[in-house]
Coordinates of C-alpha atoms in Angstrom, one line a residue:
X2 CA 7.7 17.7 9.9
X3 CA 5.2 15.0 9.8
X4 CA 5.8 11.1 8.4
X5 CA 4.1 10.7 5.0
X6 CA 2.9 7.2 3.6
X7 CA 1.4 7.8 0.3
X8 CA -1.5 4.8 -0.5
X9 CA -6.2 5.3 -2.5
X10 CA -9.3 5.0 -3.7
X11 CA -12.0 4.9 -1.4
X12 CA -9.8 5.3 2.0
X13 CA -10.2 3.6 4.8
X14 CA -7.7 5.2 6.8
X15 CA -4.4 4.3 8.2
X16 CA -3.7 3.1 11.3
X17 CA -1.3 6.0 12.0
X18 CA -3.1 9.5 12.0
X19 CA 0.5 10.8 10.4
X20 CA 0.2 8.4 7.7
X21 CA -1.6 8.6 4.8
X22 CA -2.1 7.5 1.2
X23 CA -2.2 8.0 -2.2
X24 CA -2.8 5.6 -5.7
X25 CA -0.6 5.5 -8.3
X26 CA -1.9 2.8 -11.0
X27 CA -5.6 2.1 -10.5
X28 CA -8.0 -0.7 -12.5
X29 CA -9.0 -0.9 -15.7
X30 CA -12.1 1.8 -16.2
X31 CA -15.7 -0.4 -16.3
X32 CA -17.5 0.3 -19.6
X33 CA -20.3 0.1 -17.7
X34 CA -19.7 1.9 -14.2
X35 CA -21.6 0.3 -10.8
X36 CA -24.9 0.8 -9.6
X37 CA -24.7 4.6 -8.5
X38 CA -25.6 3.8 -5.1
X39 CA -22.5 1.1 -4.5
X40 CA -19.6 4.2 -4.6
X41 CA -21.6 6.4 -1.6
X42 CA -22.5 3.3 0.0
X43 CA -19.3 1.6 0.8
X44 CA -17.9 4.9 2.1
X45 CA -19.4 3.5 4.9
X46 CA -17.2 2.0 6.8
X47 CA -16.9 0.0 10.2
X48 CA -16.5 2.8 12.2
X49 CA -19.6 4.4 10.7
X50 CA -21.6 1.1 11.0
X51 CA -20.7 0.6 14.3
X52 CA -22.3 4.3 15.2
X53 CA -25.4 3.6 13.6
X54 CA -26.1 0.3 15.0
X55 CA -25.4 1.9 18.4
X56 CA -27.8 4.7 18.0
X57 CA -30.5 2.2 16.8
X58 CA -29.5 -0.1 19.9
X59 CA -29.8 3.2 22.5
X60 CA -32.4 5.4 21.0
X61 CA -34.5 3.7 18.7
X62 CA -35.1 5.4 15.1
X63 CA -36.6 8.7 15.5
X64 CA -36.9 11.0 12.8
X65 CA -36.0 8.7 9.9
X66 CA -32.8 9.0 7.9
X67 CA -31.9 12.3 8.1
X68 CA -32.0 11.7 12.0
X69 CA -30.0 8.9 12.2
X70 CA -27.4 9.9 9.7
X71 CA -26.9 13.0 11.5
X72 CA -25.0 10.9 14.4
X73 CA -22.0 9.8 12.1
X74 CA -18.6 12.3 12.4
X75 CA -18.1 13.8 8.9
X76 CA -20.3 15.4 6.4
X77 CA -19.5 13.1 4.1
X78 CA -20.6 10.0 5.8
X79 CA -23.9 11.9 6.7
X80 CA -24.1 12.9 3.2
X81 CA -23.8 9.6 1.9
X82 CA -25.6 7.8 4.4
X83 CA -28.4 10.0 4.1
X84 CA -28.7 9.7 0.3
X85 CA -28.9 5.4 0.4
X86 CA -30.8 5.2 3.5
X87 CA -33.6 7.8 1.7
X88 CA -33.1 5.5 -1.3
X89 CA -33.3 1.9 0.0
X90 CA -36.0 2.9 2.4
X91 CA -35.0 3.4 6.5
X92 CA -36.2 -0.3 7.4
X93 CA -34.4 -2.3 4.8
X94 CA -31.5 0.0 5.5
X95 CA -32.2 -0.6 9.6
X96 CA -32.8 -4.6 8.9
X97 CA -29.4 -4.6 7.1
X98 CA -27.3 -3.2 10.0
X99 CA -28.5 -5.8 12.4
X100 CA -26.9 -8.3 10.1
X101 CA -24.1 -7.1 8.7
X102 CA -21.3 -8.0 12.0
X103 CA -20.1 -3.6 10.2
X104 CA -18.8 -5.4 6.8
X105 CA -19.7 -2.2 5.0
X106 CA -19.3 -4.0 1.6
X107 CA -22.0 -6.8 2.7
X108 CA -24.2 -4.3 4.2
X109 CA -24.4 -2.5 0.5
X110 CA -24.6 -5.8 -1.0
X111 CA -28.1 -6.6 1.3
X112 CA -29.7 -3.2 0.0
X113 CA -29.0 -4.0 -3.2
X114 CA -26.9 -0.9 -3.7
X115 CA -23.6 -3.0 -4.8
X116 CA -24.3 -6.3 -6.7
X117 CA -22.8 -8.9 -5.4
X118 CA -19.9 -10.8 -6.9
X119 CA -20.4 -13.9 -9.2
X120 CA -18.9 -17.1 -7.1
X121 CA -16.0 -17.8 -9.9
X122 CA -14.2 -14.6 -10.3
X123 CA -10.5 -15.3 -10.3
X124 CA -7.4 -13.1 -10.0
X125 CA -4.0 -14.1 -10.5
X126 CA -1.5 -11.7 -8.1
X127 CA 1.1 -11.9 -10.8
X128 CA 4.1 -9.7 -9.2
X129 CA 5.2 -6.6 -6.7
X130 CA 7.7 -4.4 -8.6
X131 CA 9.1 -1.3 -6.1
X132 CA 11.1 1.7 -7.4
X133 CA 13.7 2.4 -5.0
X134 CA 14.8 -1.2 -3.6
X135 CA 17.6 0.5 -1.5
X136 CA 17.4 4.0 0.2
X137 CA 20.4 5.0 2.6
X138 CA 19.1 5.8 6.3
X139 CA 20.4 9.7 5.5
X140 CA 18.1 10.2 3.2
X141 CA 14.9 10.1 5.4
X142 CA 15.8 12.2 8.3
X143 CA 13.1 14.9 9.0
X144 CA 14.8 17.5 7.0
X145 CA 15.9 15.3 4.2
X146 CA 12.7 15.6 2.4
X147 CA 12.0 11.9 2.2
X148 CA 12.3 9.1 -0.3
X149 CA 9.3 8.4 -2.3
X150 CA 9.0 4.3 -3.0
X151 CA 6.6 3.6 -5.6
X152 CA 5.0 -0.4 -5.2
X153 CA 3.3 -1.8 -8.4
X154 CA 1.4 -5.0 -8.2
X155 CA 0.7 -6.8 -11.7
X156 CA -2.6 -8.9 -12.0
X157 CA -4.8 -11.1 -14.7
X158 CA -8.5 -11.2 -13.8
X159 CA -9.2 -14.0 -15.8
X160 CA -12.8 -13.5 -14.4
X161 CA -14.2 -10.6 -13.3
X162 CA -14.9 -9.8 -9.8
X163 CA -18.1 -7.8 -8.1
X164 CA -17.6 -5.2 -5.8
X165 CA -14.3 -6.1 -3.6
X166 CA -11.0 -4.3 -2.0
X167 CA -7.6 -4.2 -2.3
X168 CA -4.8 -3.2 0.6
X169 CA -1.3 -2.5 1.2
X170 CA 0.5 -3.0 4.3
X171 CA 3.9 -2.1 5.2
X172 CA 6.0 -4.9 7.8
X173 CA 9.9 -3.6 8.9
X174 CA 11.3 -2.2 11.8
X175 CA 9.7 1.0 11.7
X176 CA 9.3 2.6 14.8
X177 CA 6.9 5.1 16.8
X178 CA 3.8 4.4 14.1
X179 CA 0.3 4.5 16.2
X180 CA -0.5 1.1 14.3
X181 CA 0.2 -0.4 11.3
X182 CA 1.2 1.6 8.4
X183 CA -1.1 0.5 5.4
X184 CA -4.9 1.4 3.9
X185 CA -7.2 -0.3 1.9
X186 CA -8.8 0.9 -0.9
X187 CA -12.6 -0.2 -2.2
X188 CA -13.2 -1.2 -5.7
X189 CA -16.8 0.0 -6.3
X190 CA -16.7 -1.4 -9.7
X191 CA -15.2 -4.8 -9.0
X192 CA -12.0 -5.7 -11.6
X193 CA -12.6 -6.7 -15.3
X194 CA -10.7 -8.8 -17.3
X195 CA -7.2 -8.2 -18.1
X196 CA -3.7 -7.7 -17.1
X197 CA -3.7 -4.8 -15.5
X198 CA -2.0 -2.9 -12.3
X199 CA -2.7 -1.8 -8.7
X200 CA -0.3 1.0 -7.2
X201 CA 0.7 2.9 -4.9
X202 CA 3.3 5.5 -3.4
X203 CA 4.9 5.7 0.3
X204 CA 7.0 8.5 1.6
X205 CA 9.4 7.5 3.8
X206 CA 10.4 10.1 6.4
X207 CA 11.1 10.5 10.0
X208 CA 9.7 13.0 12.5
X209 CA 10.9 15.3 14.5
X210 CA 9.2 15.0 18.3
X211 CA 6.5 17.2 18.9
X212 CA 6.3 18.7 22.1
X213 CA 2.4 19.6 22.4
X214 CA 1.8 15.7 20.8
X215 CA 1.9 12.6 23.5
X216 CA 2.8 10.6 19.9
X217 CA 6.1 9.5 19.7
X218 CA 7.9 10.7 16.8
X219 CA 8.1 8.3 13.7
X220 CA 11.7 6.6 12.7
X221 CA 12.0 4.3 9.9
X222 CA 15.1 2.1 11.0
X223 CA 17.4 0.4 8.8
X224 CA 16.7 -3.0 7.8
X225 CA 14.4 -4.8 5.3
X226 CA 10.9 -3.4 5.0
X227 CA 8.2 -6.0 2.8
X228 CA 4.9 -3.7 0.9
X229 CA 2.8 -6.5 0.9
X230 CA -0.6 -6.6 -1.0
X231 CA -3.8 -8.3 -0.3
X232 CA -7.2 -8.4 -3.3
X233 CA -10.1 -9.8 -2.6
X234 CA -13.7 -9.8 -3.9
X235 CA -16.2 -8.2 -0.6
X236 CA -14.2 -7.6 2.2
X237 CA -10.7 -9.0 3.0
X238 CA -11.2 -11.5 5.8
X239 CA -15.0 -11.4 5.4
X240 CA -17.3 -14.9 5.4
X241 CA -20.1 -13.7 4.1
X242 CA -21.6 -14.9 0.8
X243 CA -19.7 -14.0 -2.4
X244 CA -16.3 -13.0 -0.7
X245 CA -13.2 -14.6 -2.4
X246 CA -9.8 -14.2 -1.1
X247 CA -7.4 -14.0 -4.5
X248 CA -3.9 -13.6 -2.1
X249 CA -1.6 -11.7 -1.6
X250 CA 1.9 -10.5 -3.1
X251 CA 4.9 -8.9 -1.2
X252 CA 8.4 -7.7 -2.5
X253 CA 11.0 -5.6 -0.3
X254 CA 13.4 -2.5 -0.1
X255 CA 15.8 -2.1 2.4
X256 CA 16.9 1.1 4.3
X257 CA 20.7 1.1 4.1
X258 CA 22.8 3.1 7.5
X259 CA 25.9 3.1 4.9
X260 CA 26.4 6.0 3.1
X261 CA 28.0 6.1 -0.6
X262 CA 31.6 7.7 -0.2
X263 CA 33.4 8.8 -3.1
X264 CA 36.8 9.3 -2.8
X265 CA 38.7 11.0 -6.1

């Protein structure tokens, strides 16, 4: 039975190949949804960057687009890289890589397929509420099923932001996870104004070994684990133009090794 840590969105993936995510409380809906280029556009991440800029650097461009898209690993990256590069023209899309350092949100920003964010866009990272706070270590054994922890981070954008991300990390004494356990999740649209919610649910559950895997099995130990969420506008971490960094918010649950005895 495998480990499963629910997170969303556009996905960039986890860390762990066992681990993966799902949303439960996205953005407000635009009125007016982004350019249709930005969504296909930033589902080109790093990784995907980084392979194009190396078959540029080691073969040159030969046979356009279609050509170069060809290279990346999934038919949806070739699919969507394939349908901006067409659009944006295979030089300006070229040019861009070369200056990018594979922030895929500042590389669509370049081409012009996302608009960039306005310079005073503000977010207020209000509060983290999670639903369970306390789960006993019994109850996420490989053939317990797992306990499903819902976190639900409350924000005001007092000013709405451009195209941006949001991400979710999980820190405690988990053990045998190839990385750490968390995604982040691309917000095409950017964040209007309003009090609204970001969320997301996490399985919690061991795994058994597997004998044809060299992966250790995954074992959430007891203790105190924080679900800790980061929203910026571009890219988290990034220094390009237009990024703003609006914080992060944490909260924690524990996982307990006593169990509840009743005694009548």
């Amino acid at each position: 039975m495998k480990a499963v840590v629910a997170f969303s969105l556009f996905l960039v993936p986890a860390l762990a190949a066992d681990l993966t995510m799902v949303p439960s409380k996205v953005p407000n809906k635009p009125t007016a949804p982004a350019a249709s280029l930005c969504s296909p556009c930033v589902q080109l991440d790093g990784q995907a960057l980084n392979i194009l800029l190396n078959q540029i650097l080691n073969a040159g461009v030969v046979g356009g687009c279609g050509k170069l898209c060809s290279h990346l690993k999934t038919k949806g990256a070739q699919t969507a890289c394939d349908l901006v590069c067409d659009i944006v023209g295979i030089k300006a899309f070229v040019n861009a890589l070369n200056k990018t350092d594979l922030d895929p949100i500042y590389f669509c920003e370049l081409i012009h397929a996302c608009k960039a964010g306005p310079d005073d866009a503000h977010v207020d990272l209000l509060s983290v509420q999670l639903n369970p706070t306390t789960i006993a270590k019994k109850d996420t054994l490989p053939d317990s099923g797992g306990v499903t922890v819902e976190g639900v981070l409350a924000i005001n954008v007092t000013k709405e932001t451009g195209v941006g991300e949001w991400e979710v990390t999980l820190h405690g004494p988990v053990v045998g996870a190839q990385g750490e356990i968390g995604g982040s999740f691309v917000l095409a649209d950017g964040l209007k104004e309003g009090v609204q919610n970001l969320g997301v649910k996490l399985t919690v559950q061991d795994t058994d070994p597997d004998p044809g895997s060299s992966d250790f099995p995954v074992t959430f130990e007891p203790g105190s684990y924080e679900f800790r969420f980061h929203v910026c506008q571009g890219a988290c971490g990034s220094k390009h133009p237009h990024s703003i960094d609006f914080g992060r918010r944490s909260a924690n649950f524990t996982i307990s090794n006593t169990d509840a005895a009743f005694v009548v």
